[in-house]
Structure formats: C-alpha cells, structure tokens
Coordinates of C-alpha atoms in Angstrom, one line a residue:
Chain A
M1 CA -0.1 0.1 0.2
H2 CA 3.0 2.4 0.8
E3 CA 5.0 0.7 -2.1
L4 CA 4.1 3.8 -4.1
S5 CA 5.7 6.2 -1.4
L6 CA 9.0 3.5 -1.5
C7 CA 8.9 3.9 -5.5
R8 CA 9.3 7.8 -5.2
R9 CA 12.5 7.3 -2.8
I10 CA 13.7 5.2 -5.1
F11 CA 13.3 7.0 -8.0
A12 CA 14.6 10.2 -6.1
I13 CA 17.9 7.7 -5.1
A14 CA 18.5 6.2 -8.6
D15 CA 17.9 9.6 -10.4
R16 CA 20.9 11.6 -8.0
A17 CA 22.9 8.4 -8.3
R18 CA 22.8 8.2 -12.4
G19 CA 24.6 11.7 -13.0
G20 CA 22.6 11.8 -16.3
R21 CA 23.2 8.5 -17.5
T22 CA 20.7 6.1 -18.8
V23 CA 19.7 3.7 -16.0
E24 CA 18.9 0.1 -16.8
T25 CA 18.9 -1.7 -13.4
V26 CA 17.7 -0.3 -10.2
H27 CA 19.1 -3.2 -7.4
V28 CA 16.7 -2.5 -4.1
Q29 CA 17.3 -4.9 -0.8
I30 CA 13.8 -5.5 0.7
G31 CA 14.2 -7.3 4.1
Q32 CA 11.2 -10.1 5.1
L33 CA 10.3 -8.2 8.0
R34 CA 9.4 -4.9 6.0
Q35 CA 5.7 -5.0 4.6
V36 CA 6.3 -4.7 1.1
V37 CA 5.0 -6.7 -1.8
P38 CA 7.5 -7.2 -4.4
T39 CA 4.9 -7.4 -7.2
T40 CA 3.1 -4.5 -6.1
L41 CA 6.6 -2.6 -5.9
A42 CA 7.2 -3.7 -9.3
H43 CA 4.3 -2.4 -10.8
C44 CA 4.4 0.5 -9.1
W45 CA 7.7 1.3 -10.5
R46 CA 6.3 1.0 -14.2
L47 CA 3.5 3.4 -13.2
L48 CA 5.9 5.8 -11.9
T49 CA 8.8 5.7 -14.5
V50 CA 6.9 5.6 -17.6
E51 CA 7.6 8.7 -19.8
T52 CA 10.3 9.7 -17.2
V53 CA 14.3 9.8 -17.4
L54 CA 14.2 6.3 -15.8
D55 CA 11.5 5.2 -18.4
G56 CA 12.5 1.5 -19.3
A57 CA 14.9 1.3 -16.1
G58 CA 14.4 -2.3 -14.3
L59 CA 13.7 -2.8 -10.8
E60 CA 15.8 -5.9 -9.5
I61 CA 14.7 -7.0 -6.0
E62 CA 16.8 -9.1 -3.7
H63 CA 14.6 -11.0 -0.5
V64 CA 16.6 -10.6 2.2
P65 CA 15.6 -13.4 4.9
V66 CA 15.0 -12.8 8.4
E67 CA 18.1 -13.5 11.2
L68 CA 18.0 -13.3 15.1
R69 CA 21.0 -13.5 17.3
C70 CA 19.8 -14.8 20.3
K71 CA 20.9 -12.4 23.4
A72 CA 20.1 -15.3 25.7
C73 CA 21.6 -18.6 24.7
G74 CA 23.6 -16.6 21.5
A75 CA 22.2 -18.9 18.4
L76 CA 21.6 -17.5 15.1
S77 CA 18.2 -18.2 13.9
T78 CA 17.1 -18.2 10.1
D79 CA 13.8 -20.0 10.1
S80 CA 12.1 -18.4 13.7
D81 CA 8.2 -17.8 14.0
L82 CA 7.8 -14.4 12.6
L83 CA 5.6 -13.8 14.6
A84 CA 6.8 -13.9 17.9
L85 CA 10.3 -13.3 16.7
A86 CA 11.6 -15.7 18.9
C87 CA 15.1 -17.5 19.3
G88 CA 14.7 -20.8 17.1
N89 CA 16.6 -22.6 19.5
C90 CA 15.8 -21.7 23.2
G91 CA 12.5 -19.8 22.5
S92 CA 13.7 -16.5 24.2
R93 CA 12.1 -13.5 23.2
Q94 CA 15.4 -11.7 23.9
V95 CA 16.3 -11.3 20.3
A96 CA 18.4 -8.8 18.3
I97 CA 17.1 -8.6 14.6
E98 CA 20.3 -9.2 12.3
R99 CA 19.0 -9.0 9.3
G100 CA 15.1 -8.6 7.8
E101 CA 14.5 -4.9 8.0
E102 CA 16.3 -3.9 5.1
L103 CA 15.0 -1.0 2.8
N104 CA 18.0 -0.1 0.5
V105 CA 19.1 0.7 -3.2
T106 CA 22.8 -1.0 -3.3
A107 CA 23.2 0.1 -6.6
I108 CA 22.6 1.1 -10.3
E109 CA 23.5 -0.4 -13.4
V110 CA 23.5 2.7 -16.5
R111 CA 24.5 2.4 -19.9
V112 CA 27.9 3.6 -20.8
P113 CA 28.1 6.4 -23.6
E114 CA 29.8 5.1 -26.7
T115 CA 33.2 6.2 -27.1
V116 CA 35.3 5.7 -30.5
H117 CA 38.8 5.9 -30.6
G118 CA 40.8 7.3 -33.2
Chain B
M1 CA 24.8 -12.9 -19.3
G2 CA 28.2 -10.9 -19.7
R3 CA 28.9 -7.6 -21.4
F4 CA 31.7 -7.7 -23.7
H5 CA 34.2 -5.0 -23.7
R6 CA 37.4 -4.5 -26.0
H7 CA 40.0 -2.3 -24.2
A8 CA 42.8 -0.6 -26.1
D9 CA 45.5 -2.9 -25.8
G10 CA 43.0 -5.5 -27.6
T11 CA 42.3 -7.7 -24.7
V12 CA 38.4 -8.6 -24.5
H13 CA 36.3 -9.3 -21.6
A14 CA 33.0 -9.9 -19.9
H15 CA 31.6 -8.7 -17.0
D16 CA 28.9 -10.5 -15.2
H17 CA 26.7 -7.9 -14.0
D18 CA 24.6 -10.2 -11.2
H19 CA 27.2 -9.8 -8.7
P20 CA 26.3 -7.8 -5.7
G21 CA 29.3 -5.7 -4.6
H22 CA 30.8 -5.7 -8.1
V23 CA 32.4 -2.9 -8.9
H24 CA 33.6 -1.3 -12.8
D25 CA 36.0 1.6 -11.8
H26 CA 37.1 2.9 -15.3
A27 CA 38.1 6.2 -15.3
D28 CA 36.6 8.1 -18.1
D29 CA 39.2 7.8 -20.7
D30 CA 39.5 3.6 -20.0
H31 CA 36.6 2.2 -21.7
G32 CA 38.9 0.6 -24.6
D33 CA 37.2 0.0 -27.9
H34 CA 33.6 -0.3 -28.0
S35 CA 33.0 0.8 -31.4
G36 CA 30.8 -2.2 -33.4
Y37 CA 29.8 -3.3 -29.9
A38 CA 26.1 -2.6 -28.4
T39 CA 26.8 -0.1 -25.6
A40 CA 28.1 -1.7 -22.0
S41 CA 26.6 -1.1 -19.0
E42 CA 28.1 -0.2 -15.8
R43 CA 27.8 -0.8 -12.0
I44 CA 27.6 2.0 -9.7
Q45 CA 27.4 1.4 -5.9
V46 CA 24.6 3.1 -4.1
L47 CA 23.8 1.9 -0.8
E48 CA 21.3 4.3 0.6
R49 CA 18.3 3.3 3.1
I50 CA 15.3 4.4 1.3
F51 CA 13.7 6.0 4.6
D52 CA 17.0 7.9 5.1
E53 CA 15.1 11.0 4.0
N54 CA 12.1 10.5 6.1
D55 CA 13.8 9.4 9.3
A56 CA 16.2 12.9 8.9
A57 CA 13.0 14.5 8.6
A58 CA 11.4 12.8 11.7
D59 CA 14.3 13.5 13.7
A60 CA 13.9 17.5 12.9
N61 CA 10.4 17.1 13.7
R62 CA 11.3 15.6 17.0
R63 CA 14.0 18.7 17.7
S64 CA 11.5 20.9 17.2
L65 CA 8.8 19.5 19.4
D66 CA 11.9 19.0 22.0
A67 CA 12.9 22.5 21.9
A68 CA 9.2 23.9 22.6
G69 CA 8.7 21.2 25.0
V70 CA 5.9 19.2 23.3
V71 CA 5.5 15.7 23.8
A72 CA 3.8 14.2 20.5
I73 CA 2.3 10.9 20.2
N74 CA 1.5 9.1 17.0
L75 CA -1.9 7.4 17.2
M76 CA -2.9 4.8 14.7
S77 CA -5.5 2.3 14.3
S78 CA -7.7 0.8 11.5
P79 CA -10.4 2.9 10.0
G80 CA -13.3 3.4 12.5
S81 CA -11.4 2.0 15.5
G82 CA -12.2 5.4 17.5
K83 CA -9.2 7.6 17.0
T84 CA -11.3 10.7 16.8
A85 CA -13.9 10.0 19.3
V86 CA -11.0 8.9 21.9
L87 CA -9.3 12.3 21.4
E88 CA -12.8 14.0 21.7
R89 CA -13.2 12.2 25.0
T90 CA -9.3 13.6 26.1
L91 CA -9.4 17.0 25.0
A92 CA -12.5 17.6 26.7
E93 CA -10.8 16.3 29.7
L94 CA -8.0 17.9 29.7
R95 CA -9.0 21.3 28.7
G96 CA -8.0 23.6 31.5
R97 CA -5.0 21.3 32.8
I98 CA -3.4 20.4 29.7
R99 CA -2.5 22.3 26.6
A100 CA -3.3 19.9 23.8
G101 CA -3.2 20.2 19.7
V102 CA -4.2 18.1 17.2
I103 CA -2.6 17.2 13.8
E104 CA -5.4 15.1 12.0
G105 CA -4.2 13.1 9.0
D106 CA -7.0 12.0 6.7
I107 CA -7.0 10.8 2.6
E108 CA -9.9 13.4 2.1
T109 CA -12.1 15.5 4.1
G110 CA -11.7 17.7 7.3
L111 CA -14.8 16.0 9.0
D112 CA -12.9 14.9 11.7
A113 CA -10.9 18.2 12.2
E114 CA -14.4 19.9 12.4
R115 CA -15.5 16.7 15.1
L116 CA -12.4 18.4 17.3
S117 CA -12.9 22.0 17.1
G118 CA -14.4 24.0 19.9
L119 CA -12.1 21.7 22.6
D120 CA -9.9 24.8 23.1
A121 CA -7.3 22.7 21.4
P122 CA -5.7 23.7 18.2
V123 CA -6.2 21.3 15.2
T124 CA -4.4 21.4 11.8
Q125 CA -5.5 19.2 8.9
I126 CA -3.2 16.9 6.6
N127 CA -5.4 15.6 3.6
T128 CA -2.9 13.0 1.8
A129 CA -4.5 13.1 -1.0
A130 CA -2.9 16.2 -2.2
G131 CA 0.3 14.2 -3.0
W132 CA -0.7 11.7 -6.2
G133 CA -2.7 8.6 -5.1
G134 CA -3.8 9.9 -1.4
E135 CA -1.1 8.5 0.9
C136 CA -2.5 5.6 2.8
H137 CA -0.4 6.9 5.9
L138 CA 1.4 10.0 7.4
D139 CA 5.2 10.6 6.7
A140 CA 7.6 12.8 8.2
P141 CA 7.5 15.9 5.9
M142 CA 3.9 15.9 5.8
V143 CA 4.0 16.2 9.4
A144 CA 6.8 18.6 9.4
G145 CA 4.5 21.0 7.0
A146 CA 1.4 21.0 10.1
L147 CA 4.4 21.6 12.5
H148 CA 4.7 25.1 11.1
R149 CA 0.8 25.6 11.2
L150 CA 0.9 24.8 15.0
E151 CA 1.9 27.3 17.6
L152 CA 4.3 24.9 19.4
D153 CA 5.7 27.2 22.1
G154 CA 2.1 27.2 23.4
L155 CA 1.5 23.4 23.5
E156 CA 2.4 20.7 26.0
L157 CA 1.1 17.4 24.3
L158 CA 0.5 16.8 20.6
F159 CA -1.6 13.8 19.1
I160 CA -1.1 13.1 15.7
E161 CA -3.6 11.1 14.4
N162 CA -2.6 8.8 11.7
V163 CA -4.5 7.6 8.7
G164 CA -6.7 4.8 9.4
N165 CA -4.7 1.6 8.6
L166 CA -2.7 -0.8 10.1
V167 CA 0.0 -1.4 7.7
C168 CA 1.8 1.7 6.2
P169 CA 1.5 4.1 9.4
A170 CA 3.8 1.3 11.3
E171 CA 6.6 1.7 8.7
F172 CA 6.9 5.6 8.7
D173 CA 8.7 7.6 11.8
V174 CA 6.6 10.7 11.4
G175 CA 9.1 12.4 14.5
A176 CA 6.6 11.5 17.4
H177 CA 8.0 10.5 20.7
H178 CA 5.3 7.7 21.5
R179 CA 3.2 5.3 19.5
V180 CA -0.2 4.4 20.5
M181 CA -2.9 2.3 19.0
I182 CA -6.3 1.9 19.2
C183 CA -7.9 -1.5 18.4
S184 CA -11.4 -1.9 18.8
V185 CA -13.8 -5.4 20.3
T186 CA -15.3 -5.6 16.9
E187 CA -12.0 -6.0 14.8
G188 CA -11.6 -9.4 16.2
E189 CA -9.1 -11.0 18.3
D190 CA -6.8 -12.0 15.5
K191 CA -5.4 -8.8 14.2
P192 CA -2.2 -8.8 16.0
L193 CA -1.4 -11.8 14.6
K194 CA -2.3 -10.3 11.1
Y195 CA -0.6 -7.1 11.6
P196 CA 2.2 -7.9 13.5
V197 CA 4.3 -4.8 12.6
M198 CA 1.9 -2.9 13.6
F199 CA 1.2 -4.1 17.2
R200 CA 5.1 -4.4 17.5
A201 CA 5.4 -1.0 16.9
V202 CA 3.4 0.5 19.6
E203 CA 4.0 0.7 23.4
L204 CA 0.3 1.1 24.3
V205 CA -2.8 -0.3 22.8
L206 CA -6.1 1.0 23.9
I207 CA -8.6 -1.6 23.4
N208 CA -12.2 0.7 22.4
K209 CA -15.7 -0.1 22.4
L210 CA -15.8 -2.3 25.4
D211 CA -19.7 -1.1 25.9
L212 CA -20.0 -3.2 23.0
L213 CA -19.0 -6.5 24.3
P214 CA -22.6 -7.8 25.4
H215 CA -23.4 -7.9 22.1
L216 CA -20.1 -9.6 20.3
D217 CA -18.6 -13.2 20.5
Y218 CA -15.4 -11.3 21.7
D219 CA -12.7 -13.0 23.8
L220 CA -10.6 -10.1 25.3
A221 CA -8.8 -12.8 26.9
L222 CA -7.7 -14.3 23.5
F223 CA -6.9 -10.8 22.2
E224 CA -5.1 -9.9 25.0
H225 CA -2.7 -13.3 24.7
N226 CA -2.5 -12.4 20.6
L227 CA -1.0 -9.4 21.5
A228 CA 1.2 -10.7 24.1
E229 CA 2.6 -13.0 21.4
V230 CA 4.3 -10.1 19.0
N231 CA 4.2 -7.6 21.7
P232 CA 4.8 -9.2 25.3
D233 CA 5.8 -5.3 26.6
A234 CA 2.7 -3.7 25.1
T235 CA 0.7 -1.5 28.0
V236 CA -2.8 -2.7 27.4
L237 CA -5.8 -0.4 28.7
R238 CA -9.5 -1.2 28.2
V239 CA -11.8 1.4 27.5
S240 CA -14.8 2.9 26.1
A241 CA -14.6 6.5 24.3
R242 CA -18.7 6.3 24.2
T243 CA -19.3 5.7 28.2
G244 CA -15.9 6.9 29.2
E245 CA -15.1 3.7 30.7
G246 CA -11.3 2.8 31.8
L247 CA -10.3 6.3 30.3
E248 CA -9.0 7.3 33.7
Q249 CA -6.1 5.1 33.1
W250 CA -5.5 6.6 29.9
Y251 CA -5.2 10.0 31.1
G252 CA -3.2 9.1 33.7
W253 CA -0.7 7.8 31.2
L254 CA -0.7 10.9 29.2
L255 CA 0.3 12.6 32.5
D256 CA 2.9 10.7 33.5
L257 CA 4.6 11.3 30.2
L258 CA 4.0 14.5 30.3
R259 CA 5.7 14.5 34.1
A260 CA 8.3 12.5 32.7
A261 CA 9.4 14.6 29.9
P262 CA 12.5 16.6 30.2
T263 CA 11.6 20.4 30.4
P264 CA 13.3 22.7 27.2
A265 CA 16.0 24.3 27.7

C-alpha cells in the first residue's frame, strides 16, 4: 500500500546517482520483516517511471530473509516464527534482529556512452 | 549474461553484472574500443536506505517538538476504531489542565478536524490526497508542514492522528515521541497476528468499544494473548470512548508522560 511512496524514494535516489546517464537496472534490498509486496513494488515502479528519465529501467529486488541473534543463548535463527520473533533454539524473546529489516537501494546499472577511439 | 568490452590493448573480456558488490571503476578515458559493440553497462554502488530522507525529517520534527517542550503521540488504528472519539473525550477531559493540540491525518475531508473543534485545542488537518494517489499514511515531511502551522510554544501535548490503516503507518517515523494504537472489540481477536508489525511498533494499545462486549462473541483474553505473542511489552488498557469507561487510566498514562518529559532548555 505504501509501495508507491517507496518507489518515489527509489526514483529520487537512482536519479541522483545516475548523473545524467541512462539507467538500465536499479537494485534494491527488501527485508522479510518489511511490509512490502514485491509484485506491487514492481508494478508501482513501472507506473512511476513511464515517460520519465528512468523509463525502461528495471527494478531488481533482492529479498533478505530474517536472521535473529539470541541474546540469551547466542544462537542464530534463520527460520524462526516471524510472529513471535523468538529464538529458534531456546525460544527466548530477547533477540536482536540482524537481518530482515533492510530497505535499501544498493546499486544502479547505467548504460556507458559509446566512445570511439581514433 | 556478460557484457563484452574490448580494451585499447586488444584484450576482450566480459563482465558479469549479476554480482552484488561488483564495481566497475573505469576512468573516463579507459573504456577501450567499444566500436561495433552495443553499449555496455556499468554498475554503480549506491547503498542508501530508502527511509533515510523520512527518518532525517522525523528527527528534525522531534527536535522542533523538544525545543518547544511538546510531547507528541502518533495515534494509529484501522479506520473506525475510535481514534477521533478517544481524542474528543481526551481533549474535553484535559481542557484547562493540559495545553493539547492535534494534527489530523486523513486521505480526504476535514470531518475529523471539525469534530475536534470547539475543545480549546488547536487542530490542523493534513489531507494526504494532495499528493498523487492519496497516501495511506502520514510521513515525516507531511507532519513537518503541519508543525509549522501550529504554535508549538503554546502546547505541551500533541496528538498526531494517523490515517486509519494497520499496515503503512507502522513503517513511517513521523517524529513523535510515543506510538499508541487503538484496536476496538469489533475488529476481532486475531488482528495482532495479522498485523504484527503495527502491534509490535507501539508501546500502548487501547482496546476500545468495551461497551459493545455484551453484543459480541469477542474473547478479550484471547486478544490480549495474541497481542502478548507479538508484543509482550505493550501496555494494554480496556476502554470505551462512548461511555468513558477505563479512560482514567489513559489520562493517567498521558499525565505520567508529561511529568517524565524533560523541560525544554
């Protein structure tokens, strides 16, 4: 539902980074704990970029699964119950979220202008 | 799939562009001979958080509020849970004791702001439909605009009534000091399990419309159990904005916040 707002920010970041060049792909990281629907994000991206300087730029979404570090037993959980966010080893709720909250633009790919050397 | 480059020394190589972290660092004149080839692409590292701009604006909002000695509460719920009804009661109760103001967030209309007028509290409206699409949440830049319309120096407490929605408002820091939500008994016991991000984001949950319990098959203990599953630290208050039942605890919670807040320098 807020994917359109996110796309506006992704657009602004990519537009600044491209330095006037044509963007082919924008790479983003979306954590599992973020309430982002990838297909909606991709749809909003097309809607927002059409007939703009980023028209035709693809959106490459890297999905980042959740990783919890337990403060009680030290275990790293990668397949824990996402509702309770508890340690998969000892069940403690005292966990630090190590991965899964990402919402980043990591890179863009731009078309390199064709240069012909004499 | 790689992209081919032929360099000036005649060597040809391909770049694999599917590798995160793979950076091409060609100097401007070091692209080699690309004649006869399709244009190549170059990967540029960006590494920027999508929420950076919003979060910076949220921090600026908090600094403005702190400088004026105002405690701000981001009040969230689904549509129709009773945010405005709770605020009507609260403003009437605090009138003459606490100088409170309200930022009203809605996609359309100023109906809620009208309901809250006449309670001696300044109310300013944000209609998110002013942007393209009608945003389903408030963000920090929108709230910054509303803060400029309020005389913060005359306030002690500010309620930011978010757009009714259990998903998006949880993601956006608007610069408030505390996050509170209302969930009414007509919404069912399962909401904490369906919207864990929202229920995890708040420190207090008001269970509203308690006066309707005799007419519903609602299991209050089950709701509180589900809430504890996703947010064991949340304070839970059972209230009815219609009858006023339980609201004394809510007023007490607010007054405690104001007593605990640092006085502005």
